[in-house]
PDB file of C-alpha atoms in Angstrom:
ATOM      1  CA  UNK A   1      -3.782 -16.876 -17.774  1.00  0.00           C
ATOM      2  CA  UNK A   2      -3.947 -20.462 -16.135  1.00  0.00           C
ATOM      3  CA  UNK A   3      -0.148 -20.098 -15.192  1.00  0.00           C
ATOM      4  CA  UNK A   4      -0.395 -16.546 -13.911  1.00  0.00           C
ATOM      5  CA  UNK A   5      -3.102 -17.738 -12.047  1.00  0.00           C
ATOM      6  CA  UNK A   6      -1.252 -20.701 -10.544  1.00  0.00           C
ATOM      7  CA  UNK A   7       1.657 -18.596  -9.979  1.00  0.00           C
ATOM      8  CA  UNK A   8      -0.193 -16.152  -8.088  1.00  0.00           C
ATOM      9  CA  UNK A   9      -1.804 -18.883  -5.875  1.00  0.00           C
ATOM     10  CA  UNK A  10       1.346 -20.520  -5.185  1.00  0.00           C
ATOM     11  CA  UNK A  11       3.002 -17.189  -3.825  1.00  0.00           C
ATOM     12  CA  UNK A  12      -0.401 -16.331  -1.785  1.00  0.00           C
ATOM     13  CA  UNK A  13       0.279 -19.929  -0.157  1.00  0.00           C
ATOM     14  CA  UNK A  14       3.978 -19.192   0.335  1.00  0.00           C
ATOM     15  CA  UNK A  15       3.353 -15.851   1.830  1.00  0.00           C
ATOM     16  CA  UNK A  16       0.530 -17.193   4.527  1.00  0.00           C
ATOM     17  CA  UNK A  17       3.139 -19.249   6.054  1.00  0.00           C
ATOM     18  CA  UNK A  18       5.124 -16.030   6.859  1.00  0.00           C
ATOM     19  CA  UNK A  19       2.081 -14.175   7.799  1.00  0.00           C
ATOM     20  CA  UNK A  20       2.100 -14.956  11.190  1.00  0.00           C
ATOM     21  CA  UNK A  21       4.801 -12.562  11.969  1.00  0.00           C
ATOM     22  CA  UNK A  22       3.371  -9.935  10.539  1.00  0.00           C
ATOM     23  CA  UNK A  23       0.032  -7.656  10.784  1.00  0.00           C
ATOM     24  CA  UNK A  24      -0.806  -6.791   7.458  1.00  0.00           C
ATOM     25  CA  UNK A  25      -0.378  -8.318   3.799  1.00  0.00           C
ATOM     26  CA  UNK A  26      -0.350  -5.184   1.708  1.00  0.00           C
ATOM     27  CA  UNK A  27      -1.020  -4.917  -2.281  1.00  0.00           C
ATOM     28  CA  UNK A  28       0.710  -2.457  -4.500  1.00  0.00           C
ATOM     29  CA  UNK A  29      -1.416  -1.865  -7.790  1.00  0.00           C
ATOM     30  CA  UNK A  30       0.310  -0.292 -10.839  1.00  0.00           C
ATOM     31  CA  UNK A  31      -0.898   2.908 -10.341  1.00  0.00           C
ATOM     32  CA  UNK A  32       1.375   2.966  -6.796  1.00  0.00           C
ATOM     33  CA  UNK A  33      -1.845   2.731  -4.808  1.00  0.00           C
ATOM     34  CA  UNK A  34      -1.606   0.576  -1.759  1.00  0.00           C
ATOM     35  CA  UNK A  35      -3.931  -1.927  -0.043  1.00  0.00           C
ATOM     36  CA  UNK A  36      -3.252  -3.131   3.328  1.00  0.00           C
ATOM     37  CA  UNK A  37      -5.263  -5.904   4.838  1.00  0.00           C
ATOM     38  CA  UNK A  38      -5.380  -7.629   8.486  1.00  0.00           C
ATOM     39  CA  UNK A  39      -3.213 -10.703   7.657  1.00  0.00           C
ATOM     40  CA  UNK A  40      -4.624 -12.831  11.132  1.00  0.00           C
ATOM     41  CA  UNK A  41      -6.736 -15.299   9.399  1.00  0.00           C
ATOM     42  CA  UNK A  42      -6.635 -13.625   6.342  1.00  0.00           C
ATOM     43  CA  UNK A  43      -7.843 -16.412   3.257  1.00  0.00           C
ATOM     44  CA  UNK A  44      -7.240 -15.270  -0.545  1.00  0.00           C
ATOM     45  CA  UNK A  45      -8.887 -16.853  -3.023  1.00  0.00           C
ATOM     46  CA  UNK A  46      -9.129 -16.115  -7.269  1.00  0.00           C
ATOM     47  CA  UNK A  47     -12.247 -15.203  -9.068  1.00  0.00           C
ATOM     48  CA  UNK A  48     -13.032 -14.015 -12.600  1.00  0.00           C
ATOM     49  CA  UNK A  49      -9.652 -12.473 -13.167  1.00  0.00           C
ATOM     50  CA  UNK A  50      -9.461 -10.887  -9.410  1.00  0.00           C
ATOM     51  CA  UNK A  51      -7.945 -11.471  -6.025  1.00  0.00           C
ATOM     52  CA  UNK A  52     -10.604 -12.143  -3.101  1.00  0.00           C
ATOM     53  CA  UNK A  53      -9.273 -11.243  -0.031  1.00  0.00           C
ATOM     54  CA  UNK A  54     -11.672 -12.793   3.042  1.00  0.00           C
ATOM     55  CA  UNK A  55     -12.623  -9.381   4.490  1.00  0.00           C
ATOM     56  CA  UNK A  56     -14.440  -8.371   0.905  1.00  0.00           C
ATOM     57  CA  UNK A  57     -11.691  -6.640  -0.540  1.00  0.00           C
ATOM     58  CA  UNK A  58     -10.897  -6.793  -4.634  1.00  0.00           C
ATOM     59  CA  UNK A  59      -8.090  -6.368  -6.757  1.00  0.00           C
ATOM     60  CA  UNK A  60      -7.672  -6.875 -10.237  1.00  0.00           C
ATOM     61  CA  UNK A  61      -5.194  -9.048 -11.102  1.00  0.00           C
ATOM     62  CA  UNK A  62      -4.340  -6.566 -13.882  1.00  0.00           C
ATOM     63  CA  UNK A  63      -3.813  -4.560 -11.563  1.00  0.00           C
ATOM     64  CA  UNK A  64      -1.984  -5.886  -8.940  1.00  0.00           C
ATOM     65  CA  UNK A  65       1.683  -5.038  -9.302  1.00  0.00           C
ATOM     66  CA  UNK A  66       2.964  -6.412  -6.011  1.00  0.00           C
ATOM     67  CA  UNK A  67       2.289  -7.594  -2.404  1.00  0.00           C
ATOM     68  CA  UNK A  68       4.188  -7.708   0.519  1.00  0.00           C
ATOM     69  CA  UNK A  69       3.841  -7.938   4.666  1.00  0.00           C
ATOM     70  CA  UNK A  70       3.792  -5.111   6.640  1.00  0.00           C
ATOM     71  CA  UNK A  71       3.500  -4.237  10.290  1.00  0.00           C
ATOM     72  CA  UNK A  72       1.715  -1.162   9.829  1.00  0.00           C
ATOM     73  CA  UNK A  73      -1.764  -0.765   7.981  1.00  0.00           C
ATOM     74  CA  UNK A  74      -0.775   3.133   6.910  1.00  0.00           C
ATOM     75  CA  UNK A  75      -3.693   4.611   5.589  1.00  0.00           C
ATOM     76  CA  UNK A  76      -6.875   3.126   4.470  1.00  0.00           C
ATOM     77  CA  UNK A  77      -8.036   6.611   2.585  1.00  0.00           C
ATOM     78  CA  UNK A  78      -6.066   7.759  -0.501  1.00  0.00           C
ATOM     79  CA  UNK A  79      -7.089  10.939  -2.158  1.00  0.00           C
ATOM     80  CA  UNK A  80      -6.274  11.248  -5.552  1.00  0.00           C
ATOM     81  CA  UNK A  81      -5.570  15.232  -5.406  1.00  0.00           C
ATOM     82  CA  UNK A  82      -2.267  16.248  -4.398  1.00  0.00           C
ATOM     83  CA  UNK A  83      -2.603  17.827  -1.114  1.00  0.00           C
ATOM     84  CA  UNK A  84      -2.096  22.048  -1.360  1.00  0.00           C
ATOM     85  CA  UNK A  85       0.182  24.544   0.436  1.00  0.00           C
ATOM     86  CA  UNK A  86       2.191  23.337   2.994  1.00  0.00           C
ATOM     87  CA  UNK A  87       2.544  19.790   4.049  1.00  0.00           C
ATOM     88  CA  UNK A  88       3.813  17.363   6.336  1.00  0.00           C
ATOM     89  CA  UNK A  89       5.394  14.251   5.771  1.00  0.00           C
ATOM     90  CA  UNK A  90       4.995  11.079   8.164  1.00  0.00           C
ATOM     91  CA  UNK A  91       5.688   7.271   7.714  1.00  0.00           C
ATOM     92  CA  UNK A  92       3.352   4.955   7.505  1.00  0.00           C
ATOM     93  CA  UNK A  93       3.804   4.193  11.273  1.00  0.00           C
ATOM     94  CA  UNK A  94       2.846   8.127  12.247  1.00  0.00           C
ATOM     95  CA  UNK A  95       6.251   9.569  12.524  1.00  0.00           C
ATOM     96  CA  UNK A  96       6.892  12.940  11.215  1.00  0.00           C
ATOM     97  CA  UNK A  97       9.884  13.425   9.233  1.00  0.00           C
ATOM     98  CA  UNK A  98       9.623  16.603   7.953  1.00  0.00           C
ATOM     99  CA  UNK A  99       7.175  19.861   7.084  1.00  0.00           C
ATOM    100  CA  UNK A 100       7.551  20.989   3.180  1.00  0.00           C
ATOM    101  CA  UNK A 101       6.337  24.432   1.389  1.00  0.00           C
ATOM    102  CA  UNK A 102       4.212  21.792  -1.135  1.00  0.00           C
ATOM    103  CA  UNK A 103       3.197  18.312  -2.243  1.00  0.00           C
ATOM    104  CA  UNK A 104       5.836  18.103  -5.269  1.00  0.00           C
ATOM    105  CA  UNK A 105       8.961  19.464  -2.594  1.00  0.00           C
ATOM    106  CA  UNK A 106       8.174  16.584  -0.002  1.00  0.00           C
ATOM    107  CA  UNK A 107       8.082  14.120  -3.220  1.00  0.00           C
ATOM    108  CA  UNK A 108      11.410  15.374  -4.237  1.00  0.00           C
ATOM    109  CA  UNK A 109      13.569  15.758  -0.608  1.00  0.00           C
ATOM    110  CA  UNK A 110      12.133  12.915   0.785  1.00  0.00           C
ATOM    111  CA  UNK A 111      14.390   9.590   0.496  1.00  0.00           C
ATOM    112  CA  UNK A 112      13.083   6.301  -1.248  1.00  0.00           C
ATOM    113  CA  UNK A 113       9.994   4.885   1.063  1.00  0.00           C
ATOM    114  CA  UNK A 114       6.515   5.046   1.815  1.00  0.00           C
ATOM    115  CA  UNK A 115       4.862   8.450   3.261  1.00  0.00           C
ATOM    116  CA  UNK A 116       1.640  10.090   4.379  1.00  0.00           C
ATOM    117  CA  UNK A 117       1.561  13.770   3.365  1.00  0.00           C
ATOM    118  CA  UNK A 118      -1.058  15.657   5.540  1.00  0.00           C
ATOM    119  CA  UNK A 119      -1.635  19.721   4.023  1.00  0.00           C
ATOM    120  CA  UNK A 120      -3.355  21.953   7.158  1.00  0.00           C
ATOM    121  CA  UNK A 121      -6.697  21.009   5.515  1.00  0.00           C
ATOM    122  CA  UNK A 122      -6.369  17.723   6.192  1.00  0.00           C
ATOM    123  CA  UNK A 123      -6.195  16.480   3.216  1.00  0.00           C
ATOM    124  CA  UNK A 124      -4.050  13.389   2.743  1.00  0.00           C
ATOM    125  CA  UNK A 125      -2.071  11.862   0.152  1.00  0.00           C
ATOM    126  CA  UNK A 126      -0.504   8.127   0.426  1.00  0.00           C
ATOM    127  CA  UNK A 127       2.495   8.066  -1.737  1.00  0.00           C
ATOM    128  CA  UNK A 128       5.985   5.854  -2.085  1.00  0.00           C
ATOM    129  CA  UNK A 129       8.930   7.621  -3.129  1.00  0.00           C
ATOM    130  CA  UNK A 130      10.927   5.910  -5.635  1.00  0.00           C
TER     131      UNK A 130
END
């Protein structure tokens, strides 16, 4: 645990040196979830098996399956239903690159990346396509 730990820090130290070229430092848990947070000033510390982010936010380290910069936050909300009927498909940056007849369609003709999928409800799904 101690060298996980240390390992963990050591990257979080790395990475702040890079941060100041880029807005966001954003977590990828194992369940493909992602959490985006402003990297300007941004302080991580390690707590009781968890990463502390400055602004509050909390992540498992059990959890945590990667983290990377970004210049875009994306989307903050993540709804775990799959949004219904027809969709469309932006990037995390708000550009639309494509309408689909479902959910499970966009997931399949969509190339590798990250995507918001919208349905005319407005019901939003945050998803990377692997």
């Amino acid at each position: 645990m101690k060298r996980a730990l240390l390992t963990a820090f050591v990257l979080a130290a790395i990475m702040t040196c890079r941060a100041q070229s880029f807005e966001y430092l954003t977590f990828e848990k194992a369940d493909g979830t992602l959490v985006s947070i402003p990297a300007e000033g941004l302080t991580l510390t390690f707590a009781d098996g968890n990463l502390v982010s400055s602004d509050g936010t909390t992540i498992p380290l059990s959890s945590l399956s990667k983290m990377f910069f970004t210049e875009t936050s994306g989307i903050a909300t993540v709804q775990a239903n799959l949004p219904e009927g027809a969709v469309d498909a932006y990037t995390p940056s708000g550009i639309h690159v494509g309408t689909f007849g479902d959910t499970r369609d966009a997931l399949n003709r969509l190339p590798k990346g990250f995507y918001v999928i919208r349905d005319t409800k407005g019901n939003i799904l945050k998803t990377a396509v692997r």
